[in-house]
Coordinates of C-alpha atoms in Angstrom, one line a residue:
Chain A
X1 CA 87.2 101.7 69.3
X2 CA 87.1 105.0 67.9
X3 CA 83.3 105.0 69.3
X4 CA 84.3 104.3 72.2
X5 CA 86.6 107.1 72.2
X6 CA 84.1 109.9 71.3
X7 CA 82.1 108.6 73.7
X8 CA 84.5 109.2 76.7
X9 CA 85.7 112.5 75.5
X10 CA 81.8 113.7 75.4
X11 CA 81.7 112.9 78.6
X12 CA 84.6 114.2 79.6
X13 CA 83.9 117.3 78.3
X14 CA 80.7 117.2 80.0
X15 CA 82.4 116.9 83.4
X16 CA 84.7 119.6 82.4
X17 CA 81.6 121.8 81.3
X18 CA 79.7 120.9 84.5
X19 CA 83.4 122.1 87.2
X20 CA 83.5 125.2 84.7
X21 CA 79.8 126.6 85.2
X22 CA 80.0 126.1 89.3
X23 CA 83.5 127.0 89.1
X24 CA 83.1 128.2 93.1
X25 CA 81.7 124.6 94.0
X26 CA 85.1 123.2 92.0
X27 CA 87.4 125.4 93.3
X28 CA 86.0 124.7 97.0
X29 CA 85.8 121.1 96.9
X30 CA 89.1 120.9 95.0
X31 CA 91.0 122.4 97.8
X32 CA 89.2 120.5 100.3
X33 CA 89.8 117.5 98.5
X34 CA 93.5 118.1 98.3
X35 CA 93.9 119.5 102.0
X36 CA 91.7 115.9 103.0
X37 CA 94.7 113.9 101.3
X38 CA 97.5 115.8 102.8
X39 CA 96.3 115.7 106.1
X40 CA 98.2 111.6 106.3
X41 CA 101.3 113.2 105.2
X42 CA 101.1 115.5 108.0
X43 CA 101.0 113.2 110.4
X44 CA 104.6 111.7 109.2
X45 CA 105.6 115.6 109.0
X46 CA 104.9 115.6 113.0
X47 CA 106.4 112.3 113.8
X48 CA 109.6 113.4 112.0
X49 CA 109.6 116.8 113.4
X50 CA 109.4 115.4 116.9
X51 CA 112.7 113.1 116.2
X52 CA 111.0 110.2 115.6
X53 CA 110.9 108.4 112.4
X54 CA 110.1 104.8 110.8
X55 CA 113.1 103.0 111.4
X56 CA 115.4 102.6 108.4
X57 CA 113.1 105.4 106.2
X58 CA 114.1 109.4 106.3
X59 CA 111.9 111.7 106.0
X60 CA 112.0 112.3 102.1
X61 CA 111.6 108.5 101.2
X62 CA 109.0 108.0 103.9
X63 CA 107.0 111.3 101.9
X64 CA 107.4 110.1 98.8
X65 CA 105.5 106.9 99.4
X66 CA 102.7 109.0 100.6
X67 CA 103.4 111.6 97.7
X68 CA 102.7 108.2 95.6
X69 CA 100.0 107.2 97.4
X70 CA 98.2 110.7 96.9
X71 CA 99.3 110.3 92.8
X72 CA 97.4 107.1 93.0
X73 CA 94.4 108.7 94.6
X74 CA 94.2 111.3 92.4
X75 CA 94.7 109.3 89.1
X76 CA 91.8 106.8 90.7
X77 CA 89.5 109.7 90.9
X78 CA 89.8 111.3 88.1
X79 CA 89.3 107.8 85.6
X80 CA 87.2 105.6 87.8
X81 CA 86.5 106.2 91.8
X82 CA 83.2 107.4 91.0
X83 CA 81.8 104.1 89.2
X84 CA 81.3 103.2 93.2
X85 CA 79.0 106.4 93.6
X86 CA 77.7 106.3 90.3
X87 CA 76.4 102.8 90.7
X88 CA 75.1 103.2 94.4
X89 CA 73.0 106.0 93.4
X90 CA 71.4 104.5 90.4
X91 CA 70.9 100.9 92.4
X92 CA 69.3 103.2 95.4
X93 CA 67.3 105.2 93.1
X94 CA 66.6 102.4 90.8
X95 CA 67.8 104.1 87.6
X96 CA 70.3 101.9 86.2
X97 CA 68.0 101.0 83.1
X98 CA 68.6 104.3 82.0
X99 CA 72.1 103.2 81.2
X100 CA 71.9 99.0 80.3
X101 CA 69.4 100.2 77.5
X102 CA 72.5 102.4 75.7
X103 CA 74.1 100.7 72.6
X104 CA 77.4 100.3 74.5
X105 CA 78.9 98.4 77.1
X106 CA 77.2 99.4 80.3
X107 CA 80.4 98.9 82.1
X108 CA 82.1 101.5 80.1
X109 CA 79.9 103.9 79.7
X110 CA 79.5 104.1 83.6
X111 CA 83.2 104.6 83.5
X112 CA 83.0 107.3 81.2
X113 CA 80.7 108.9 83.0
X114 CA 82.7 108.3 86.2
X115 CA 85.5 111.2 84.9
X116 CA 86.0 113.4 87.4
X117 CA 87.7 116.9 87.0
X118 CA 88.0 117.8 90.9
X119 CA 91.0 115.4 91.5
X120 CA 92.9 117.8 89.6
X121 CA 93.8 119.8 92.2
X122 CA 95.1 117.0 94.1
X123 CA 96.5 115.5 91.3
X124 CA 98.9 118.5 91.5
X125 CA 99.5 118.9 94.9
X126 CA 100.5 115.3 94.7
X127 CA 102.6 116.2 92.3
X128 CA 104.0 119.2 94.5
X129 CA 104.6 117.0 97.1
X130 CA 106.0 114.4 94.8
X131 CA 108.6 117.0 93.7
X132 CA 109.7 117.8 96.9
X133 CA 110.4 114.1 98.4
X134 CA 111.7 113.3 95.1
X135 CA 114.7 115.6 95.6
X136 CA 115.6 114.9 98.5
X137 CA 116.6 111.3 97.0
X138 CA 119.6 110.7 94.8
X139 CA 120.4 107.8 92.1
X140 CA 117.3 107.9 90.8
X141 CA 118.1 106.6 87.0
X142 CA 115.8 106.4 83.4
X143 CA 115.3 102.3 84.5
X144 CA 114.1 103.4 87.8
X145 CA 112.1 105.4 86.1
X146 CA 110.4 103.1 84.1
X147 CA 110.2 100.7 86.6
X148 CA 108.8 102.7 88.4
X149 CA 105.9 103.8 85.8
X150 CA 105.4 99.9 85.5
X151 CA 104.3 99.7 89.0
X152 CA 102.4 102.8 89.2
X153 CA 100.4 101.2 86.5
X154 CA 99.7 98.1 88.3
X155 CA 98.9 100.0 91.9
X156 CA 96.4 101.6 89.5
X157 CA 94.6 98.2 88.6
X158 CA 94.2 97.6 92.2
X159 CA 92.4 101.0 93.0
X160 CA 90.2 99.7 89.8
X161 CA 89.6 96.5 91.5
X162 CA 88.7 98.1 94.3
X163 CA 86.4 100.9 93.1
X164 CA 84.4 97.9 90.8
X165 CA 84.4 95.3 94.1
X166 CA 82.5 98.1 96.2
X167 CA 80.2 98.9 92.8
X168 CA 79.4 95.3 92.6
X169 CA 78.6 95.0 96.4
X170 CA 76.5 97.4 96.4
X171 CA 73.7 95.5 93.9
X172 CA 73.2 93.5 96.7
X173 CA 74.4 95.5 99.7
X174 CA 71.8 98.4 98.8
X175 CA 72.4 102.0 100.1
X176 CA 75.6 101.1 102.4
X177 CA 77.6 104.2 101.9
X178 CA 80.5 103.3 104.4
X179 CA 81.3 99.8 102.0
X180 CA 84.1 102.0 100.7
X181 CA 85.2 102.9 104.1
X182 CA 85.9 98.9 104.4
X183 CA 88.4 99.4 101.7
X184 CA 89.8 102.4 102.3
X185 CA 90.9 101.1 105.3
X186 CA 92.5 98.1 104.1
X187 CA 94.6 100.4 101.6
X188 CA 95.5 102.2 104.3
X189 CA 98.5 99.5 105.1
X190 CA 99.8 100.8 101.6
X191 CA 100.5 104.1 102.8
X192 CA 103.3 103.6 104.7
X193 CA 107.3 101.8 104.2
X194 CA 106.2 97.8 103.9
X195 CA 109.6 97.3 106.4
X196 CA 107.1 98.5 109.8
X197 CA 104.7 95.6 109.2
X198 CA 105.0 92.1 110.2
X199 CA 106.1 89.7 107.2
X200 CA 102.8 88.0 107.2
X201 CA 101.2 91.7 106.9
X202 CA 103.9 91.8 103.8
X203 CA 102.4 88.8 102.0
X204 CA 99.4 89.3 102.0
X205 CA 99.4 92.6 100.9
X206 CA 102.0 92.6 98.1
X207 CA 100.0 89.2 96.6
X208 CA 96.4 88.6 97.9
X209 CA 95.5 92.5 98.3
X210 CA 97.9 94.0 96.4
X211 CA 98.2 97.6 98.5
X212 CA 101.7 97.7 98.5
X213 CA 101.5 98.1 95.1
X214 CA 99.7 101.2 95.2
X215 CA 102.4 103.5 96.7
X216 CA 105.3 101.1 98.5
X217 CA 106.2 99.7 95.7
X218 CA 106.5 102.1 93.1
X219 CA 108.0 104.7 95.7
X220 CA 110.6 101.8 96.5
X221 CA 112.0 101.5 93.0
X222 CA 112.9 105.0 92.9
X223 CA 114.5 105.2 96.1
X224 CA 116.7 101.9 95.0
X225 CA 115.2 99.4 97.5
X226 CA 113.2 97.3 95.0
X227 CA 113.0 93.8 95.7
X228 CA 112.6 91.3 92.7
X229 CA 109.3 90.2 94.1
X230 CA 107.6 93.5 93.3
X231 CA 107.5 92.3 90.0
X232 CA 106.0 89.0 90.7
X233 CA 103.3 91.3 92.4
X234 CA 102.1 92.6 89.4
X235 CA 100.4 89.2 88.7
X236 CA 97.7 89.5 91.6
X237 CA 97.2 93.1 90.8
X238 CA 96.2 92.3 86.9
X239 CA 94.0 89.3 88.6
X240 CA 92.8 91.9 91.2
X241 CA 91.7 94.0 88.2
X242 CA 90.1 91.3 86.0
X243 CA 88.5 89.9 88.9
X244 CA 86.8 93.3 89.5
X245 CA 85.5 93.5 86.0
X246 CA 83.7 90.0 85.9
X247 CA 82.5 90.5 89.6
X248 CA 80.7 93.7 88.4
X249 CA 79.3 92.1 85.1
X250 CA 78.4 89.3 87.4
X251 CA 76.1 90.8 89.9
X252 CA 75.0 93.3 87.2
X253 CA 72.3 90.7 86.5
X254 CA 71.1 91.2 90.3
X255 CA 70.3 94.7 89.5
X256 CA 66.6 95.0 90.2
X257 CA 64.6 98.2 88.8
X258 CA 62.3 100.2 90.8
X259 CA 60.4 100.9 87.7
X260 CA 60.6 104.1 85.7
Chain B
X1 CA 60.6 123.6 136.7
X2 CA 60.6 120.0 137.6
X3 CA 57.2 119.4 135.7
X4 CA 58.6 120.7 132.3
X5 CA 62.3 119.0 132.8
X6 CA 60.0 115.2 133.2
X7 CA 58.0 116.1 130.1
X8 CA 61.3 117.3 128.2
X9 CA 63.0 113.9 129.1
X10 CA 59.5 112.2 128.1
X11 CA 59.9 113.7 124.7
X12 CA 63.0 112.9 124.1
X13 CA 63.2 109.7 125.6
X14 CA 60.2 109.2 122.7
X15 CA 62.0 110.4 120.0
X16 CA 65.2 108.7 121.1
X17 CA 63.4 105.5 120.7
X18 CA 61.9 106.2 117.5
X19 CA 65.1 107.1 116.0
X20 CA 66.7 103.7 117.8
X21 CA 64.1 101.7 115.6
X22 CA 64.1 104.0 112.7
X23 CA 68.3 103.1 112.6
X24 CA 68.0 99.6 113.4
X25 CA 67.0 99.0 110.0
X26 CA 70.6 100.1 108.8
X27 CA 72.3 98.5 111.9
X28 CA 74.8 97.2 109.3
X29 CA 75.9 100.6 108.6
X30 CA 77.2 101.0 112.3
X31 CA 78.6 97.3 112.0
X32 CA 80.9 98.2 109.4
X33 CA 82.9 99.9 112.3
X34 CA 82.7 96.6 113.3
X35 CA 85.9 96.1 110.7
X36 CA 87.1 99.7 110.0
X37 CA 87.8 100.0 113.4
X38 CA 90.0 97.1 114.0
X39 CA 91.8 97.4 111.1
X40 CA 92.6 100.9 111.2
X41 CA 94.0 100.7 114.7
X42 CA 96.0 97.6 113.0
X43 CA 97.6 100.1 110.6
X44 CA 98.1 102.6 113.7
X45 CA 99.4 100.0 116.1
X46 CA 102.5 99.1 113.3
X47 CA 102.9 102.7 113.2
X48 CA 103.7 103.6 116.3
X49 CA 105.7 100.5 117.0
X50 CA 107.8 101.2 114.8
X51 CA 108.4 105.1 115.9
X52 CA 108.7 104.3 119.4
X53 CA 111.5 101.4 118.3
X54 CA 114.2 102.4 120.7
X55 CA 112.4 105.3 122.5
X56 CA 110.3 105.4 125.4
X57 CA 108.9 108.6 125.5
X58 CA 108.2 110.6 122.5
X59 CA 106.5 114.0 123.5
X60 CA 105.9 112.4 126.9
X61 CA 103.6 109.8 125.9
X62 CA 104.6 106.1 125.8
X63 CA 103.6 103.3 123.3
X64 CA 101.0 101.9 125.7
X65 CA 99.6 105.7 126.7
X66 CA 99.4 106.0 122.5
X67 CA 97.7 103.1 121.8
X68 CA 95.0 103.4 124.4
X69 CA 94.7 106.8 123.5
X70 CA 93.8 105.9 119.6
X71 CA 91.8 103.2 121.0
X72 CA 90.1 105.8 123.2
X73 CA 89.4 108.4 120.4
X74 CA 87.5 105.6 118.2
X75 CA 85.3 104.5 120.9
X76 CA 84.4 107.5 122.3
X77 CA 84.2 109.0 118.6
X78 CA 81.0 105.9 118.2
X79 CA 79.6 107.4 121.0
X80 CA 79.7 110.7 120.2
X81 CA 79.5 111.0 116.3
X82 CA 77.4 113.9 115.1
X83 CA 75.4 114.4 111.8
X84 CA 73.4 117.5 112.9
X85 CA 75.0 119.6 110.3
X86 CA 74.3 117.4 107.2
X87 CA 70.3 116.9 108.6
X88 CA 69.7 120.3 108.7
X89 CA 71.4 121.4 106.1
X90 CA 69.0 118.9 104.1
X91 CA 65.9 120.0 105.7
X92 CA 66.4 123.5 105.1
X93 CA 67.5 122.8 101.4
X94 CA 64.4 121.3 100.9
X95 CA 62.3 122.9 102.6
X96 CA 61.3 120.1 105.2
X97 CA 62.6 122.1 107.5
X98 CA 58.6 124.8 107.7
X99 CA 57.0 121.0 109.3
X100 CA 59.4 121.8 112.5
X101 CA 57.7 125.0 112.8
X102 CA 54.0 123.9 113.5
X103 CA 55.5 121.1 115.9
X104 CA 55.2 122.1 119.5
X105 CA 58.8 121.5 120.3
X106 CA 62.3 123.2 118.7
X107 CA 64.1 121.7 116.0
X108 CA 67.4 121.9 118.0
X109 CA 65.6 119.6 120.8
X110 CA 64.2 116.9 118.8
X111 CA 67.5 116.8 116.4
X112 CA 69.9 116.3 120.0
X113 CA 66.9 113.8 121.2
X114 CA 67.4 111.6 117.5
X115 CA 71.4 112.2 118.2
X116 CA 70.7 110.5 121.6
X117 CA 68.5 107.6 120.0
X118 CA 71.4 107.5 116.9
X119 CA 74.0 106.6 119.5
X120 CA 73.0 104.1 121.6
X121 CA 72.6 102.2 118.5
X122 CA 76.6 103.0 118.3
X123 CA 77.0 102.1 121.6
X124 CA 75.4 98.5 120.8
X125 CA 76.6 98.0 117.7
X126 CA 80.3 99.9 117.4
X127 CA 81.2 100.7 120.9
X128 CA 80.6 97.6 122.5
X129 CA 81.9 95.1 119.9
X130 CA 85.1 97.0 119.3
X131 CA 86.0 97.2 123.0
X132 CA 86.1 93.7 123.0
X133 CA 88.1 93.6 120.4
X134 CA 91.1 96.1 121.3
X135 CA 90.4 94.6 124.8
X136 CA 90.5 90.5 124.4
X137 CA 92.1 90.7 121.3
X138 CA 94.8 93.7 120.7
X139 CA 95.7 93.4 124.6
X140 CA 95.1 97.1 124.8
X141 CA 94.5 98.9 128.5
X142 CA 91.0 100.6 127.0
X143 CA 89.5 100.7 130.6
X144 CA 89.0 104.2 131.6
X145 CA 91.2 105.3 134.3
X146 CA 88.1 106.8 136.0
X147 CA 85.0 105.7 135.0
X148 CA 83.2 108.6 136.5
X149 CA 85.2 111.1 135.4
X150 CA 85.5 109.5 131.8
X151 CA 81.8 109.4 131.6
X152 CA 81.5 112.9 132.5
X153 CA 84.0 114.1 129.7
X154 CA 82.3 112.0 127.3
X155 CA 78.9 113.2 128.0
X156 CA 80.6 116.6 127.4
X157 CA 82.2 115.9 124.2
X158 CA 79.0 114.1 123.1
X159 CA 77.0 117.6 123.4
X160 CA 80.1 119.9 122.6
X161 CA 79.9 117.7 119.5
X162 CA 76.4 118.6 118.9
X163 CA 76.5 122.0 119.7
X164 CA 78.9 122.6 117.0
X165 CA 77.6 120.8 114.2
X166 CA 74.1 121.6 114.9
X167 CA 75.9 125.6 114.6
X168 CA 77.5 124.6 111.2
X169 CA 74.2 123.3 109.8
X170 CA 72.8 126.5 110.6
X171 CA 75.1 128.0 107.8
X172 CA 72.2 126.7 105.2
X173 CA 70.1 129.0 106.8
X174 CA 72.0 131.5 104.9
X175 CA 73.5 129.2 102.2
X176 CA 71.4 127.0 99.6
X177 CA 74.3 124.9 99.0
X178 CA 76.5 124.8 102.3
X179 CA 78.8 121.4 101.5
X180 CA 81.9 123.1 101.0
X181 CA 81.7 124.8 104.3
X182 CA 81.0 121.6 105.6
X183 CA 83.2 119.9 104.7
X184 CA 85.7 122.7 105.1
X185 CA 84.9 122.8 108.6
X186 CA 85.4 118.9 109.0
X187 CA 88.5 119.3 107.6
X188 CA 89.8 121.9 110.4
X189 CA 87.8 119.2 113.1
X190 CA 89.8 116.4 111.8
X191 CA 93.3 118.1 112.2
X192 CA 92.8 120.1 115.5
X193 CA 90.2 117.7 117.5
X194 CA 93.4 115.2 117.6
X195 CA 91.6 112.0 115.9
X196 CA 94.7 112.4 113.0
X197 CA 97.1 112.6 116.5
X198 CA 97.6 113.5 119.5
X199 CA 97.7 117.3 119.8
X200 CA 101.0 117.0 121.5
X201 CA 102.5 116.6 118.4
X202 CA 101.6 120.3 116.7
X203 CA 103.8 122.8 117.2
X204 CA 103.4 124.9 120.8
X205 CA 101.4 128.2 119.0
X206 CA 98.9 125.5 117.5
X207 CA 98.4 123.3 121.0
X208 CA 98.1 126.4 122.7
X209 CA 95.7 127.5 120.4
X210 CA 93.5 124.5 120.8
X211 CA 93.0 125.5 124.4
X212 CA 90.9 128.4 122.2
X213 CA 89.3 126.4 119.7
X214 CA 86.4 124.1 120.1
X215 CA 87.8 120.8 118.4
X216 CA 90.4 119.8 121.6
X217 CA 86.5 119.4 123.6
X218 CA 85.0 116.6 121.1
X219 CA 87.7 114.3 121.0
X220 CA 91.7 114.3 122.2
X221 CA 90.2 116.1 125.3
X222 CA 87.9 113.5 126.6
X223 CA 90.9 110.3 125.8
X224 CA 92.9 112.2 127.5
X225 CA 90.4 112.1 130.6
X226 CA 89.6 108.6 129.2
X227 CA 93.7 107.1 129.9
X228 CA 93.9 109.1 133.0
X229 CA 96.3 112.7 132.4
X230 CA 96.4 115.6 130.6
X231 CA 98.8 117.4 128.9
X232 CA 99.0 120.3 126.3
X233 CA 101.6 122.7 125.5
X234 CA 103.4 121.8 128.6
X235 CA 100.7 122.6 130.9
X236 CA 99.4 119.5 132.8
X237 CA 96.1 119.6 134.2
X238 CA 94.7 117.5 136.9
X239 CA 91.5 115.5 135.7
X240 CA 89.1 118.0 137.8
X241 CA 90.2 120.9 136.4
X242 CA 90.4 119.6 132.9
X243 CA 86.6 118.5 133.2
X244 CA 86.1 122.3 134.3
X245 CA 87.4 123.6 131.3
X246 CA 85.6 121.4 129.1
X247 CA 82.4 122.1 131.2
X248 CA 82.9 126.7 130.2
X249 CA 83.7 125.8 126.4
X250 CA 80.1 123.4 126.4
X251 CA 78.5 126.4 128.3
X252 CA 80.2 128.8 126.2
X253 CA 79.4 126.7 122.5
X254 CA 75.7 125.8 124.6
X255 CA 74.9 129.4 124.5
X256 CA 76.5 130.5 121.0
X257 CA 74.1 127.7 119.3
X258 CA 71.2 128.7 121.4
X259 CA 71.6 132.5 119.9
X260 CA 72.1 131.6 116.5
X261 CA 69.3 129.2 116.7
X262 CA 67.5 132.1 117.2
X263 CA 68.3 134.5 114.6
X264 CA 68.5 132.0 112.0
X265 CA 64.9 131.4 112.6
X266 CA 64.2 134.8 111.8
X267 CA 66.1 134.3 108.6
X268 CA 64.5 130.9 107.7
X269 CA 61.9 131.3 104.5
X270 CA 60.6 128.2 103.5
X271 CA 59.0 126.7 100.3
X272 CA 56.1 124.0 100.2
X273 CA 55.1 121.3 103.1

């Protein structure tokens, strides 16, 4: 364990080393990163402005499921989006080997190596923004609170799942840099108040692709319209999670080398 | 005149083709769209339905108007997708780009003739099979109001959209490493061209200032031509006279490529073969 742990804080430091010395490149694609994610917020911003709005939601609670949402993000790629990249380059340039030979798990070592500095700047403009919706909302109490960090957690297995379903395609699916698009655009549906879809829309993804979890959910608790089913939703995001994990050891053993 | 236009549109009907079968190969990267698409409009279509729950009218579109309108940006977007920039960009970065000088034909040609070959391969495999499916399926009015005058403004917005990322690629002319102005730029084409929504919805200084900028002419522009009116800071345009304006900022973004072409071949010093 305490390997393991030297391990991921030499790569860390690596990662941090690497944003330091092309501090420009950081700074740039830092800001870009974070003006990218903002831009779905905006849209809400507009429809609000114009004297619209998602029925039942005002403008506060329906940003601070998107101010979740852009936590999630963040969180997801800083400690494991780029697994998806990492593994697609090395399957399309036939490098893997260079890791599966290392005395440690593969798997983790890929995640360690995965750490990823330039979410930092939209970690905190989540944060920002989290701020802001957050006070516009009142009764938020220490339990909320907690439940709240409890399903933060488990949106966070779900952006795992995904991130190792899209590595694992892409042993077989060589070289098909829009498979995360595919995704993306499912997780899309968790962007937004669970109340404007459909109730069959609801099911299946609060239990058989858990996106709700990833910012409805959470962002729900803390506004004080939880629903005690949240919490039987945390059961399909663990799967979700575990599932990703064997998948990718699974098709692992499809990897093919293009020699060294 | 008419000697050199038949061997132009020889060329790039050649290259075109070659690109078509080069592309082929990754035909499952355009039939992702196949999915994206669909899904995303899902996600758009619960949206809106539930903003326009007891209005009609919001910034004088309707709920029908809105969702032919986001069905018209995606289609026309597979149609008129551009990856100029990133190409050349590449090609300059690595020095590729020194082959294009011995060829008897400009870079900016042959990279507008692959774009040609690149997106009938859209129009096959993401244009096509997603009309279907907002059509037959979703229910969705994605006919063009005029078909004439919707395949004009597409045509438009499929050069406009070369013209200025073909002019952003040029930055690596200047810069090694030009992603961050890339994608900068992107960024800026992604909130003004309207695909995020409709322009109606800025505030009046940014609509008006769209009418300036070149984004408005790649995408909300030609679905607005594409469902039938036009309207932008409370100026409404008949369809003629919206296909003019497009037409002078093509010219306009036409020429301002065509210059920089030029002087960024003076500054071009390239390494190997």
């Amino acid at each position: 364990m305490k390997r393991m742990f030297l391990i991921y804080k030499t790569c860390m430091k690596a990662n941090i080393a690497s944003a330091i010395t092309y501090r420009v490149n950081f700074i740039l694609n830092s800001l870009i990163m974070l003006i990218g994610n903002v831009l779905f917020p905006l849209v809400t911003v507009f429809i609000y402005n114009s004297n619209a709005s998602f029925a039942g939601w005002t403008f506060k609670e329906a940003l601070l499921i998107q101010s979740v949402f852009i936590l999630s993000t963040a969180c997801a790629g800083i400690f494991f989006n780029g697994i998806m990249w990492n593994t697609m380059s090395h399957v399309v340039e036939g490098t893997l080997e260079v890791v599966l030979i290392k005395p440690t798990s593969s798997l983790f070592l890929l995640l360690a190596r995965s750490f990823e500095f330039e979410s930092i700047g939209l970690l905190g403009g989540g944060v920002i923004m989290f701020g802001y919706a957050l006070s516009g909302i009142e009764g938020v109490t220490f339990s909320s609170w907690l439940l709240f960090l409890l399903l933060f957690g488990a949106g966070l297995l779900v952006m795992f799942g995904v991130a190792l379903i899209v590595a694992a395609i892409s042993f077989k699916w060589v070289a098909n840099s829009r498979l995360p698009e595919m995704f993306e655009s499912i997780k899309s549906f968790g962007r937004y108040p669970g109340t404007i879809f459909p109730k069959a829309v609801v099911v299946v993804s609060a239990f058989l692709f858990p996106v709700s979890m990833i910012a409805y959910f959470p962002a729900s608790t803390l506004i004080g319209r939880w629903e005690p089913y949240f919490f039987i939703a945390i059961i399909p995001c663990v799967l979700f999670a575990a599932f990703g994990i064997w998948l990718y050891t699974y098709m692992l053993r499809s990897y093919k080398s293009a020699g060294g | 005149m008419f000697e050199m236009i038949k061997q132009r549109s020889r060329v790039m009907r050649a290259v075109a083709f070659v690109t078509y079968k080069e592309w082929s190969a990754y035909r499952s990267h355009s039939m992702v769209s196949i999915f994206v698409g669909p899904v995303y409009f899902l996600v758009q279509y619960y949206i809106w339905s539930a903003v326009y729950s007891g209005e009609s009218s919001i910034n004088g579109m309707s709920l029908s108007h809105m969702l032919s309108y986001f069905c018209a940006t995606m289609l026309i977007n597979y149609l008129t997708m551009d990856f100029a920039d990133w190409n050349l960009q590449m090609l300059i970065r690595t020095g590729k780009f020194i082959t294009f000088s011995l060829r008897p034909m400009n870079h900016m040609f042959y990279a507008l003739s692959q774009k040609a070959g690149h997106r009938v391969l859209g129009l096959l495999f993401e244009f096509i099979p997603c009309f279907m499916i907002f059509f037959f399926i979703f229910n969705i009015d994605v006919l063009p109001a005029n078909l004439l005058y919707a395949m004009l403004s597409i045509a438009m917005a499929f050069m406009m959209n070369f013209f200025i990322h073909y002019s952003i690629g040029m930055v690596a002319f200047w810069m090694v490493q030009s992603s961050s102005i890339r994608n900068f730029f992107n960024l800026c084409e992604g909130i003004f061209s309207g695909s995020l929504i409709p322009l109606v919805f800025f505030p009046k200084s940014l609509q008006m200032a769209s009418f300036f900028l070149p984004f408005q002419y790649t995408t909300f522009l030609p679905a607005m031509v594409y469902t039938g009116s036009y309207t932008l800071a409370d100026i409404t345009l008949p369809i003629p006279q919206v296909l003019l304006l497009q037409l002078i900022a093509v010219i306009i973004a036409g020429v301002v490529c065509r210059v920089l072409y030029a002087v960024s071949l003076k500054h071009f010093t390239g390494v190997g073969a």
